[in-house]
Amino acid sequence: MESNPSDAPAIEVSQLTRTFRVYKKRPGFQGALRGLLHREYETVAAVDGVSFQVARGELVGFLGPNGAGKTTTLKMLAGLLYPTAGQARVLGHVPWERADAYRRQFALVMGQKNQLWWDLPARESLELNARIYGIPQARFDRTVAELTEMLDVREKLSVSVRELSLGERMKMELIASLLHRPQILFLDEPTIGLDVVSQQTVREFLRHHNATQKTTILLTSHYMEDIHALCERVIIIDHGRISFDGRLEEVVDRFADFKLITIEYDPAPGRVGENLQRFGEVIEQTTGRIKLKVKRARVIAVCQELLDQFPVRDIDIEEAPIEDVIRQMFGR
Ligand SMILES: Nc1ncnc2c1ncn2[C@@H]1O[C@H](COP(=O)(O)OP(=O)(O)O)[C@@H](O)[C@H]1O
Ligand SMILES: [Mg+2]
């Protein structure tokens, strides 16, 4: 086995690439007909030369629009898919060699996939998982007691998985994946579709788990609340390539193409219905208060004009909210 000193990164990915051969669709009916007779394929790079490192104990958000290559990357790191090119090491292991020693050190949880036995009571499903990993009964009991308490599903252990709510099932999935106490967690949309309360519980739990167990976590989520609450660092992937790797706050600096300007002014009698569209998007317009979303490059000019045109009492310029910036980045 490879040595992996504790100061080495937990995850090291270098030029990781995975292509798929997919059926090429032709436009229109004629195209479909021709396609039926003569299938043509093309190669698409789902993951295209991705490199990054994650330190032990870090919790990193892995973000990107649909189809960007997040799941494919996580599957390779979990050893479920072979890469077309490139390297990866997780705790010193090459994931797709599928060494038993590696299997015992990580877990992959997918929000859209059920890994538990549908017809069994949750507890039995967990027990089966424990058997697979050879976890001693006493440790199993202790872990299940602790985790069900934290995730607030203690009284759901005797309910069959089929009958659990989506939130409860996800919590059981998480518990199942943590029974063998993995050092690395790959979480692919773990809160997707959950009700707000469950989402919050799972989020809190992950934060606590990462802080106390020093588990290394790579997390994808479309909910910015998750990312905000959990990740100081994010890696952004788009079209299979990394477009950003750094602190979450820097995303705004780097990618926001607008700012928010708010003015408060003394409303002159009779002056109503100002046309403000020319400055940018109007977020708020009430008597004496205007809030505008303005292109970055025009902020100074717009401020000057506002000061000229209105008896301004107060002016405030804010950075764009990170949610909006990311939505804008992905909104293509
Ligand atoms: N098994 C597969 N066969 C063909 N194409 C695939 C397969 N898995 C993923 N892809 C394609 O690879 C790209 C990346 O997919 P994925 O990694 O699931 O993206 P994400 O998780 O970021 O939404 C998408 O274009 C997707 O259609
Ligand atoms: Mg995905």
PDB file of C-alpha atoms in Angstrom, residues 23-291:
ATOM      1  CA  TYR A  23     -25.359   9.014 -29.906  1.00  0.00           C
ATOM      2  CA  LYS A  24     -25.312  12.113 -32.037  1.00  0.00           C
ATOM      3  CA  LYS A  25     -28.752  13.575 -32.574  1.00  0.00           C
ATOM      4  CA  ARG A  26     -29.522  15.264 -35.842  1.00  0.00           C
ATOM      5  CA  PRO A  27     -31.940  18.141 -35.981  1.00  0.00           C
ATOM      6  CA  GLY A  28     -35.426  17.730 -37.411  1.00  0.00           C
ATOM      7  CA  PHE A  29     -37.458  14.791 -38.650  1.00  0.00           C
ATOM      8  CA  GLN A  30     -35.201  14.069 -41.614  1.00  0.00           C
ATOM      9  CA  GLY A  31     -32.275  14.042 -39.271  1.00  0.00           C
ATOM     10  CA  ALA A  32     -34.004  11.639 -36.905  1.00  0.00           C
ATOM     11  CA  LEU A  33     -34.811   9.355 -39.826  1.00  0.00           C
ATOM     12  CA  ARG A  34     -31.258   9.379 -41.076  1.00  0.00           C
ATOM     13  CA  GLY A  35     -30.108   8.802 -37.527  1.00  0.00           C
ATOM     14  CA  LEU A  36     -32.240   5.670 -37.368  1.00  0.00           C
ATOM     15  CA  LEU A  37     -30.616   4.211 -40.429  1.00  0.00           C
ATOM     16  CA  HIS A  38     -27.128   5.306 -39.755  1.00  0.00           C
ATOM     17  CA  ARG A  39     -26.183   5.923 -36.171  1.00  0.00           C
ATOM     18  CA  GLU A  40     -23.413   8.363 -35.606  1.00  0.00           C
ATOM     19  CA  TYR A  41     -21.583   8.811 -32.382  1.00  0.00           C
ATOM     20  CA  GLU A  42     -19.546  11.582 -30.929  1.00  0.00           C
ATOM     21  CA  THR A  43     -17.228  11.801 -27.982  1.00  0.00           C
ATOM     22  CA  VAL A  44     -18.070  14.278 -25.268  1.00  0.00           C
ATOM     23  CA  ALA A  45     -15.726  15.162 -22.444  1.00  0.00           C
ATOM     24  CA  ALA A  46     -17.801  15.100 -19.261  1.00  0.00           C
ATOM     25  CA  VAL A  47     -14.687  15.875 -17.237  1.00  0.00           C
ATOM     26  CA  ASP A  48     -11.912  17.576 -19.129  1.00  0.00           C
ATOM     27  CA  GLY A  49      -8.498  17.898 -17.484  1.00  0.00           C
ATOM     28  CA  VAL A  50      -9.578  18.643 -13.942  1.00  0.00           C
ATOM     29  CA  SER A  51      -6.916  19.271 -11.284  1.00  0.00           C
ATOM     30  CA  PHE A  52      -7.341  20.183  -7.624  1.00  0.00           C
ATOM     31  CA  GLN A  53      -6.308  19.208  -4.133  1.00  0.00           C
ATOM     32  CA  VAL A  54      -8.273  18.999  -0.931  1.00  0.00           C
ATOM     33  CA  ALA A  55      -6.539  19.044   2.444  1.00  0.00           C
ATOM     34  CA  ARG A  56      -7.467  16.670   5.223  1.00  0.00           C
ATOM     35  CA  GLY A  57     -10.455  17.894   7.163  1.00  0.00           C
ATOM     36  CA  GLU A  58     -11.489  20.433   4.559  1.00  0.00           C
ATOM     37  CA  LEU A  59     -15.121  20.831   3.489  1.00  0.00           C
ATOM     38  CA  VAL A  60     -15.183  22.008  -0.098  1.00  0.00           C
ATOM     39  CA  GLY A  61     -18.193  22.942  -2.209  1.00  0.00           C
ATOM     40  CA  PHE A  62     -18.120  21.535  -5.730  1.00  0.00           C
ATOM     41  CA  LEU A  63     -20.378  23.736  -7.813  1.00  0.00           C
ATOM     42  CA  GLY A  64     -21.480  23.962 -11.383  1.00  0.00           C
ATOM     43  CA  PRO A  65     -24.511  23.987 -13.660  1.00  0.00           C
ATOM     44  CA  ASN A  66     -26.297  20.793 -14.635  1.00  0.00           C
ATOM     45  CA  GLY A  67     -24.164  18.596 -16.815  1.00  0.00           C
ATOM     46  CA  ALA A  68     -20.925  20.301 -15.746  1.00  0.00           C
ATOM     47  CA  GLY A  69     -19.214  17.067 -14.711  1.00  0.00           C
ATOM     48  CA  LYS A  70     -19.643  17.042 -10.923  1.00  0.00           C
ATOM     49  CA  THR A  71     -21.212  13.605 -10.553  1.00  0.00           C
ATOM     50  CA  THR A  72     -18.787  12.092 -13.053  1.00  0.00           C
ATOM     51  CA  THR A  73     -15.863  13.474 -11.042  1.00  0.00           C
ATOM     52  CA  LEU A  74     -17.271  12.148  -7.771  1.00  0.00           C
ATOM     53  CA  LYS A  75     -17.904   8.738  -9.335  1.00  0.00           C
ATOM     54  CA  MET A  76     -14.281   8.528 -10.432  1.00  0.00           C
ATOM     55  CA  LEU A  77     -13.088   9.540  -6.972  1.00  0.00           C
ATOM     56  CA  ALA A  78     -15.314   6.843  -5.513  1.00  0.00           C
ATOM     57  CA  GLY A  79     -13.890   4.301  -7.928  1.00  0.00           C
ATOM     58  CA  LEU A  80     -17.198   3.698  -9.732  1.00  0.00           C
ATOM     59  CA  LEU A  81     -15.892   4.950 -13.063  1.00  0.00           C
ATOM     60  CA  TYR A  82     -12.537   4.652 -14.768  1.00  0.00           C
ATOM     61  CA  PRO A  83     -11.073   7.876 -16.081  1.00  0.00           C
ATOM     62  CA  THR A  84     -10.144   8.223 -19.728  1.00  0.00           C
ATOM     63  CA  ALA A  85      -6.977  10.057 -18.689  1.00  0.00           C
ATOM     64  CA  GLY A  86      -5.359  11.689 -15.711  1.00  0.00           C
ATOM     65  CA  GLN A  87      -4.637  10.719 -12.141  1.00  0.00           C
ATOM     66  CA  ALA A  88      -6.262  10.844  -8.753  1.00  0.00           C
ATOM     67  CA  ARG A  89      -5.239   9.779  -5.297  1.00  0.00           C
ATOM     68  CA  VAL A  90      -7.484   9.767  -2.297  1.00  0.00           C
ATOM     69  CA  LEU A  91      -5.687   9.110   0.987  1.00  0.00           C
ATOM     70  CA  GLY A  92      -2.919   7.708  -1.152  1.00  0.00           C
ATOM     71  CA  HIS A  93      -5.184   5.266  -2.994  1.00  0.00           C
ATOM     72  CA  VAL A  94      -5.963   5.239  -6.665  1.00  0.00           C
ATOM     73  CA  PRO A  95      -9.767   5.059  -6.343  1.00  0.00           C
ATOM     74  CA  TRP A  96     -10.539   2.914  -9.380  1.00  0.00           C
ATOM     75  CA  GLU A  97      -8.146   0.213  -8.205  1.00  0.00           C
ATOM     76  CA  ARG A  98     -10.891  -0.405  -5.663  1.00  0.00           C
ATOM     77  CA  ALA A  99      -8.664  -1.618  -2.891  1.00  0.00           C
ATOM     78  CA  ASP A 100     -10.552  -2.910   0.117  1.00  0.00           C
ATOM     79  CA  ALA A 101      -8.482  -0.582   2.291  1.00  0.00           C
ATOM     80  CA  TYR A 102      -9.804   2.360   0.289  1.00  0.00           C
ATOM     81  CA  ARG A 103     -13.406   1.163   0.351  1.00  0.00           C
ATOM     82  CA  ARG A 104     -13.268   1.370   4.126  1.00  0.00           C
ATOM     83  CA  GLN A 105     -12.181   4.977   4.121  1.00  0.00           C
ATOM     84  CA  PHE A 106     -14.717   6.788   2.033  1.00  0.00           C
ATOM     85  CA  ALA A 107     -18.431   7.005   1.371  1.00  0.00           C
ATOM     86  CA  LEU A 108     -20.380   8.356  -1.571  1.00  0.00           C
ATOM     87  CA  VAL A 109     -23.872   9.607  -0.838  1.00  0.00           C
ATOM     88  CA  MET A 110     -26.095  10.551  -3.738  1.00  0.00           C
ATOM     89  CA  GLY A 111     -29.242  12.488  -3.007  1.00  0.00           C
ATOM     90  CA  GLN A 112     -30.990  11.055  -6.008  1.00  0.00           C
ATOM     91  CA  LYS A 113     -30.084   7.465  -5.426  1.00  0.00           C
ATOM     92  CA  ASN A 114     -31.325   5.113  -2.803  1.00  0.00           C
ATOM     93  CA  GLN A 115     -28.750   2.762  -1.349  1.00  0.00           C
ATOM     94  CA  LEU A 116     -30.865   1.236   1.384  1.00  0.00           C
ATOM     95  CA  TRP A 117     -33.059  -1.833   1.140  1.00  0.00           C
ATOM     96  CA  TRP A 118     -36.456  -0.464   0.263  1.00  0.00           C
ATOM     97  CA  ASP A 119     -38.581  -3.102   1.989  1.00  0.00           C
ATOM     98  CA  LEU A 120     -36.679  -3.468   5.225  1.00  0.00           C
ATOM     99  CA  PRO A 121     -37.096  -1.436   8.370  1.00  0.00           C
ATOM    100  CA  ALA A 122     -34.403   1.225   8.453  1.00  0.00           C
ATOM    101  CA  ARG A 123     -32.641  -0.484  11.345  1.00  0.00           C
ATOM    102  CA  GLU A 124     -32.252  -3.786   9.462  1.00  0.00           C
ATOM    103  CA  SER A 125     -31.048  -1.965   6.415  1.00  0.00           C
ATOM    104  CA  LEU A 126     -28.406  -0.281   8.546  1.00  0.00           C
ATOM    105  CA  GLU A 127     -27.491  -3.620  10.090  1.00  0.00           C
ATOM    106  CA  LEU A 128     -26.913  -5.129   6.660  1.00  0.00           C
ATOM    107  CA  ASN A 129     -24.609  -2.255   5.831  1.00  0.00           C
ATOM    108  CA  ALA A 130     -22.755  -2.822   9.089  1.00  0.00           C
ATOM    109  CA  ARG A 131     -22.300  -6.528   8.226  1.00  0.00           C
ATOM    110  CA  ILE A 132     -20.837  -5.643   4.841  1.00  0.00           C
ATOM    111  CA  TYR A 133     -18.182  -3.578   6.575  1.00  0.00           C
ATOM    112  CA  GLY A 134     -17.753  -6.000   9.461  1.00  0.00           C
ATOM    113  CA  ILE A 135     -18.594  -3.425  12.098  1.00  0.00           C
ATOM    114  CA  PRO A 136     -18.794  -4.869  15.623  1.00  0.00           C
ATOM    115  CA  GLN A 137     -22.275  -4.844  17.176  1.00  0.00           C
ATOM    116  CA  ALA A 138     -21.374  -2.614  20.120  1.00  0.00           C
ATOM    117  CA  ARG A 139     -19.874   0.012  17.877  1.00  0.00           C
ATOM    118  CA  PHE A 140     -22.836  -0.219  15.527  1.00  0.00           C
ATOM    119  CA  ASP A 141     -25.302   0.308  18.369  1.00  0.00           C
ATOM    120  CA  ARG A 142     -23.360   3.271  19.671  1.00  0.00           C
ATOM    121  CA  THR A 143     -23.006   4.929  16.266  1.00  0.00           C
ATOM    122  CA  VAL A 144     -26.659   4.420  15.338  1.00  0.00           C
ATOM    123  CA  ALA A 145     -27.842   5.775  18.695  1.00  0.00           C
ATOM    124  CA  GLU A 146     -25.663   8.830  18.334  1.00  0.00           C
ATOM    125  CA  LEU A 147     -26.442   9.600  14.698  1.00  0.00           C
ATOM    126  CA  THR A 148     -30.195   8.976  14.858  1.00  0.00           C
ATOM    127  CA  GLU A 149     -30.313  11.289  17.853  1.00  0.00           C
ATOM    128  CA  MET A 150     -28.456  14.049  16.033  1.00  0.00           C
ATOM    129  CA  LEU A 151     -30.498  13.680  12.892  1.00  0.00           C
ATOM    130  CA  ASP A 152     -33.748  13.357  14.788  1.00  0.00           C
ATOM    131  CA  VAL A 153     -34.832  10.004  13.328  1.00  0.00           C
ATOM    132  CA  ARG A 154     -34.463   7.800  16.378  1.00  0.00           C
ATOM    133  CA  GLU A 155     -38.103   6.777  16.451  1.00  0.00           C
ATOM    134  CA  LYS A 156     -38.055   5.998  12.725  1.00  0.00           C
ATOM    135  CA  LEU A 157     -35.700   3.007  12.945  1.00  0.00           C
ATOM    136  CA  SER A 158     -38.501   0.466  12.824  1.00  0.00           C
ATOM    137  CA  VAL A 159     -40.236   2.066   9.850  1.00  0.00           C
ATOM    138  CA  SER A 160     -39.545   0.470   6.491  1.00  0.00           C
ATOM    139  CA  VAL A 161     -37.423   2.595   4.209  1.00  0.00           C
ATOM    140  CA  ARG A 162     -40.235   2.719   1.662  1.00  0.00           C
ATOM    141  CA  GLU A 163     -42.468   4.473   4.167  1.00  0.00           C
ATOM    142  CA  LEU A 164     -39.988   7.088   5.299  1.00  0.00           C
ATOM    143  CA  SER A 165     -40.306  10.641   4.080  1.00  0.00           C
ATOM    144  CA  LEU A 166     -37.659  11.810   1.640  1.00  0.00           C
ATOM    145  CA  GLY A 167     -35.917  13.729   4.423  1.00  0.00           C
ATOM    146  CA  GLU A 168     -35.959  10.769   6.809  1.00  0.00           C
ATOM    147  CA  ARG A 169     -34.671   8.444   4.107  1.00  0.00           C
ATOM    148  CA  MET A 170     -31.817  10.816   3.294  1.00  0.00           C
ATOM    149  CA  LYS A 171     -30.887  10.948   6.962  1.00  0.00           C
ATOM    150  CA  MET A 172     -30.843   7.139   7.119  1.00  0.00           C
ATOM    151  CA  GLU A 173     -28.705   7.100   3.970  1.00  0.00           C
ATOM    152  CA  LEU A 174     -26.255   9.408   5.684  1.00  0.00           C
ATOM    153  CA  ILE A 175     -26.195   7.232   8.779  1.00  0.00           C
ATOM    154  CA  ALA A 176     -25.637   4.123   6.654  1.00  0.00           C
ATOM    155  CA  SER A 177     -22.735   5.792   4.894  1.00  0.00           C
ATOM    156  CA  LEU A 178     -21.137   6.849   8.185  1.00  0.00           C
ATOM    157  CA  LEU A 179     -21.324   3.496   9.982  1.00  0.00           C
ATOM    158  CA  HIS A 180     -17.804   2.551   8.965  1.00  0.00           C
ATOM    159  CA  ARG A 181     -16.569   6.012   9.953  1.00  0.00           C
ATOM    160  CA  PRO A 182     -15.130   7.047   6.620  1.00  0.00           C
ATOM    161  CA  GLN A 183     -12.472   9.744   6.581  1.00  0.00           C
ATOM    162  CA  ILE A 184     -13.684  11.046   3.245  1.00  0.00           C
ATOM    163  CA  LEU A 185     -17.239  11.869   2.266  1.00  0.00           C
ATOM    164  CA  PHE A 186     -18.396  12.551  -1.265  1.00  0.00           C
ATOM    165  CA  LEU A 187     -21.843  14.092  -1.068  1.00  0.00           C
ATOM    166  CA  ASP A 188     -23.724  14.559  -4.318  1.00  0.00           C
ATOM    167  CA  GLU A 189     -26.748  16.784  -3.761  1.00  0.00           C
ATOM    168  CA  PRO A 190     -27.505  15.347  -0.324  1.00  0.00           C
ATOM    169  CA  THR A 191     -30.261  17.860   0.392  1.00  0.00           C
ATOM    170  CA  ILE A 192     -31.996  17.801  -2.978  1.00  0.00           C
ATOM    171  CA  GLY A 193     -35.770  17.899  -2.708  1.00  0.00           C
ATOM    172  CA  LEU A 194     -35.788  17.826   1.088  1.00  0.00           C
ATOM    173  CA  ASP A 195     -38.171  19.981   3.085  1.00  0.00           C
ATOM    174  CA  VAL A 196     -36.626  23.085   4.587  1.00  0.00           C
ATOM    175  CA  VAL A 197     -36.407  21.678   8.121  1.00  0.00           C
ATOM    176  CA  SER A 198     -34.700  18.442   7.041  1.00  0.00           C
ATOM    177  CA  GLN A 199     -32.370  20.429   4.842  1.00  0.00           C
ATOM    178  CA  GLN A 200     -31.361  22.506   7.814  1.00  0.00           C
ATOM    179  CA  THR A 201     -30.900  19.464  10.060  1.00  0.00           C
ATOM    180  CA  VAL A 202     -28.712  17.717   7.487  1.00  0.00           C
ATOM    181  CA  ARG A 203     -26.710  20.889   6.939  1.00  0.00           C
ATOM    182  CA  GLU A 204     -26.148  21.366  10.683  1.00  0.00           C
ATOM    183  CA  PHE A 205     -25.229  17.737  11.022  1.00  0.00           C
ATOM    184  CA  LEU A 206     -22.646  17.907   8.241  1.00  0.00           C
ATOM    185  CA  ARG A 207     -21.107  20.999   9.724  1.00  0.00           C
ATOM    186  CA  HIS A 208     -20.878  19.368  13.130  1.00  0.00           C
ATOM    187  CA  HIS A 209     -19.578  16.113  11.679  1.00  0.00           C
ATOM    188  CA  ASN A 210     -16.859  17.865   9.708  1.00  0.00           C
ATOM    189  CA  ALA A 211     -15.821  19.946  12.721  1.00  0.00           C
ATOM    190  CA  THR A 212     -15.729  17.138  15.268  1.00  0.00           C
ATOM    191  CA  GLN A 213     -14.602  14.160  13.177  1.00  0.00           C
ATOM    192  CA  LYS A 214     -12.269  16.107  10.864  1.00  0.00           C
ATOM    193  CA  THR A 215     -13.840  14.267   7.966  1.00  0.00           C
ATOM    194  CA  THR A 216     -12.824  15.568   4.550  1.00  0.00           C
ATOM    195  CA  ILE A 217     -15.951  16.445   2.585  1.00  0.00           C
ATOM    196  CA  LEU A 218     -16.489  17.252  -1.067  1.00  0.00           C
ATOM    197  CA  LEU A 219     -20.069  18.443  -1.466  1.00  0.00           C
ATOM    198  CA  THR A 220     -22.213  19.338  -4.426  1.00  0.00           C
ATOM    199  CA  SER A 221     -25.454  21.202  -3.905  1.00  0.00           C
ATOM    200  CA  HIS A 222     -27.722  23.492  -5.825  1.00  0.00           C
ATOM    201  CA  TYR A 223     -28.817  25.161  -2.626  1.00  0.00           C
ATOM    202  CA  MET A 224     -26.742  28.188  -1.859  1.00  0.00           C
ATOM    203  CA  GLU A 225     -27.846  27.978   1.783  1.00  0.00           C
ATOM    204  CA  ASP A 226     -25.851  24.743   2.006  1.00  0.00           C
ATOM    205  CA  ILE A 227     -22.804  26.261   0.390  1.00  0.00           C
ATOM    206  CA  HIS A 228     -23.021  29.428   2.474  1.00  0.00           C
ATOM    207  CA  ALA A 229     -23.381  27.543   5.719  1.00  0.00           C
ATOM    208  CA  LEU A 230     -20.747  24.909   5.040  1.00  0.00           C
ATOM    209  CA  CYS A 231     -18.081  25.877   2.562  1.00  0.00           C
ATOM    210  CA  GLU A 232     -15.369  28.457   2.836  1.00  0.00           C
ATOM    211  CA  ARG A 233     -13.814  27.166  -0.321  1.00  0.00           C
ATOM    212  CA  VAL A 234     -15.569  26.298  -3.542  1.00  0.00           C
ATOM    213  CA  ILE A 235     -14.412  24.682  -6.743  1.00  0.00           C
ATOM    214  CA  ILE A 236     -16.523  25.653  -9.721  1.00  0.00           C
ATOM    215  CA  ILE A 237     -16.690  23.391 -12.725  1.00  0.00           C
ATOM    216  CA  ASP A 238     -18.284  24.198 -16.051  1.00  0.00           C
ATOM    217  CA  HIS A 239     -18.241  22.109 -19.230  1.00  0.00           C
ATOM    218  CA  GLY A 240     -15.905  19.678 -17.508  1.00  0.00           C
ATOM    219  CA  ARG A 241     -13.324  22.308 -16.670  1.00  0.00           C
ATOM    220  CA  ILE A 242     -12.531  24.143 -13.495  1.00  0.00           C
ATOM    221  CA  SER A 243     -13.371  27.801 -13.814  1.00  0.00           C
ATOM    222  CA  PHE A 244     -12.728  28.812 -10.213  1.00  0.00           C
ATOM    223  CA  ASP A 245     -11.047  27.389  -7.134  1.00  0.00           C
ATOM    224  CA  GLY A 246     -10.868  29.626  -4.107  1.00  0.00           C
ATOM    225  CA  ARG A 247     -12.719  31.286  -1.279  1.00  0.00           C
ATOM    226  CA  LEU A 248     -16.463  31.595  -1.623  1.00  0.00           C
ATOM    227  CA  GLU A 249     -16.300  35.352  -1.028  1.00  0.00           C
ATOM    228  CA  GLU A 250     -13.944  35.801  -3.936  1.00  0.00           C
ATOM    229  CA  VAL A 251     -16.573  34.494  -6.321  1.00  0.00           C
ATOM    230  CA  VAL A 252     -18.428  37.792  -6.036  1.00  0.00           C
ATOM    231  CA  ASP A 253     -15.261  39.825  -6.667  1.00  0.00           C
ATOM    232  CA  ARG A 254     -14.357  37.761  -9.614  1.00  0.00           C
ATOM    233  CA  PHE A 255     -17.638  37.150 -11.376  1.00  0.00           C
ATOM    234  CA  ALA A 256     -20.273  39.656 -10.278  1.00  0.00           C
ATOM    235  CA  ASP A 257     -20.965  41.979 -13.144  1.00  0.00           C
ATOM    236  CA  PHE A 258     -23.328  44.233 -11.201  1.00  0.00           C
ATOM    237  CA  LYS A 259     -23.745  46.030  -7.886  1.00  0.00           C
ATOM    238  CA  LEU A 260     -26.772  47.220  -5.966  1.00  0.00           C
ATOM    239  CA  ILE A 261     -27.260  50.952  -5.480  1.00  0.00           C
ATOM    240  CA  THR A 262     -29.799  52.248  -2.973  1.00  0.00           C
ATOM    241  CA  ILE A 263     -30.635  55.917  -2.559  1.00  0.00           C
ATOM    242  CA  GLU A 264     -32.892  57.634  -0.074  1.00  0.00           C
ATOM    243  CA  TYR A 265     -34.077  61.072  -1.028  1.00  0.00           C
ATOM    244  CA  ASP A 266     -36.526  63.780  -0.035  1.00  0.00           C
ATOM    245  CA  PRO A 267     -39.487  63.202  -2.301  1.00  0.00           C
ATOM    246  CA  ALA A 268     -40.555  66.372  -4.008  1.00  0.00           C
ATOM    247  CA  PRO A 269     -44.356  66.779  -4.144  1.00  0.00           C
ATOM    248  CA  GLY A 270     -45.830  65.951  -7.504  1.00  0.00           C
ATOM    249  CA  ARG A 271     -42.775  64.105  -8.739  1.00  0.00           C
ATOM    250  CA  VAL A 272     -43.888  60.559  -9.446  1.00  0.00           C
ATOM    251  CA  GLY A 273     -43.267  57.683 -11.790  1.00  0.00           C
ATOM    252  CA  GLU A 274     -39.616  58.365 -12.547  1.00  0.00           C
ATOM    253  CA  ASN A 275     -38.319  56.316 -15.406  1.00  0.00           C
ATOM    254  CA  LEU A 276     -35.443  54.499 -13.803  1.00  0.00           C
ATOM    255  CA  GLN A 277     -34.998  51.642 -16.262  1.00  0.00           C
ATOM    256  CA  ARG A 278     -32.276  53.542 -18.052  1.00  0.00           C
ATOM    257  CA  PHE A 279     -30.000  53.083 -15.010  1.00  0.00           C
ATOM    258  CA  GLY A 280     -30.482  49.349 -14.730  1.00  0.00           C
ATOM    259  CA  GLU A 281     -32.931  46.911 -13.221  1.00  0.00           C
ATOM    260  CA  VAL A 282     -35.260  48.484 -10.670  1.00  0.00           C
ATOM    261  CA  ILE A 283     -35.386  46.333  -7.551  1.00  0.00           C
ATOM    262  CA  GLU A 284     -37.375  48.712  -5.374  1.00  0.00           C
ATOM    263  CA  GLN A 285     -39.105  52.020  -5.958  1.00  0.00           C
ATOM    264  CA  THR A 286     -41.083  53.599  -3.163  1.00  0.00           C
ATOM    265  CA  THR A 287     -41.578  57.184  -2.107  1.00  0.00           C
ATOM    266  CA  GLY A 288     -38.157  58.420  -1.107  1.00  0.00           C
ATOM    267  CA  ARG A 289     -36.294  55.186  -1.759  1.00  0.00           C
ATOM    268  CA  ILE A 290     -34.875  53.573  -4.875  1.00  0.00           C
ATOM    269  CA  LYS A 291     -32.861  50.394  -5.243  1.00  0.00           C
TER     270      LYS A 291
END
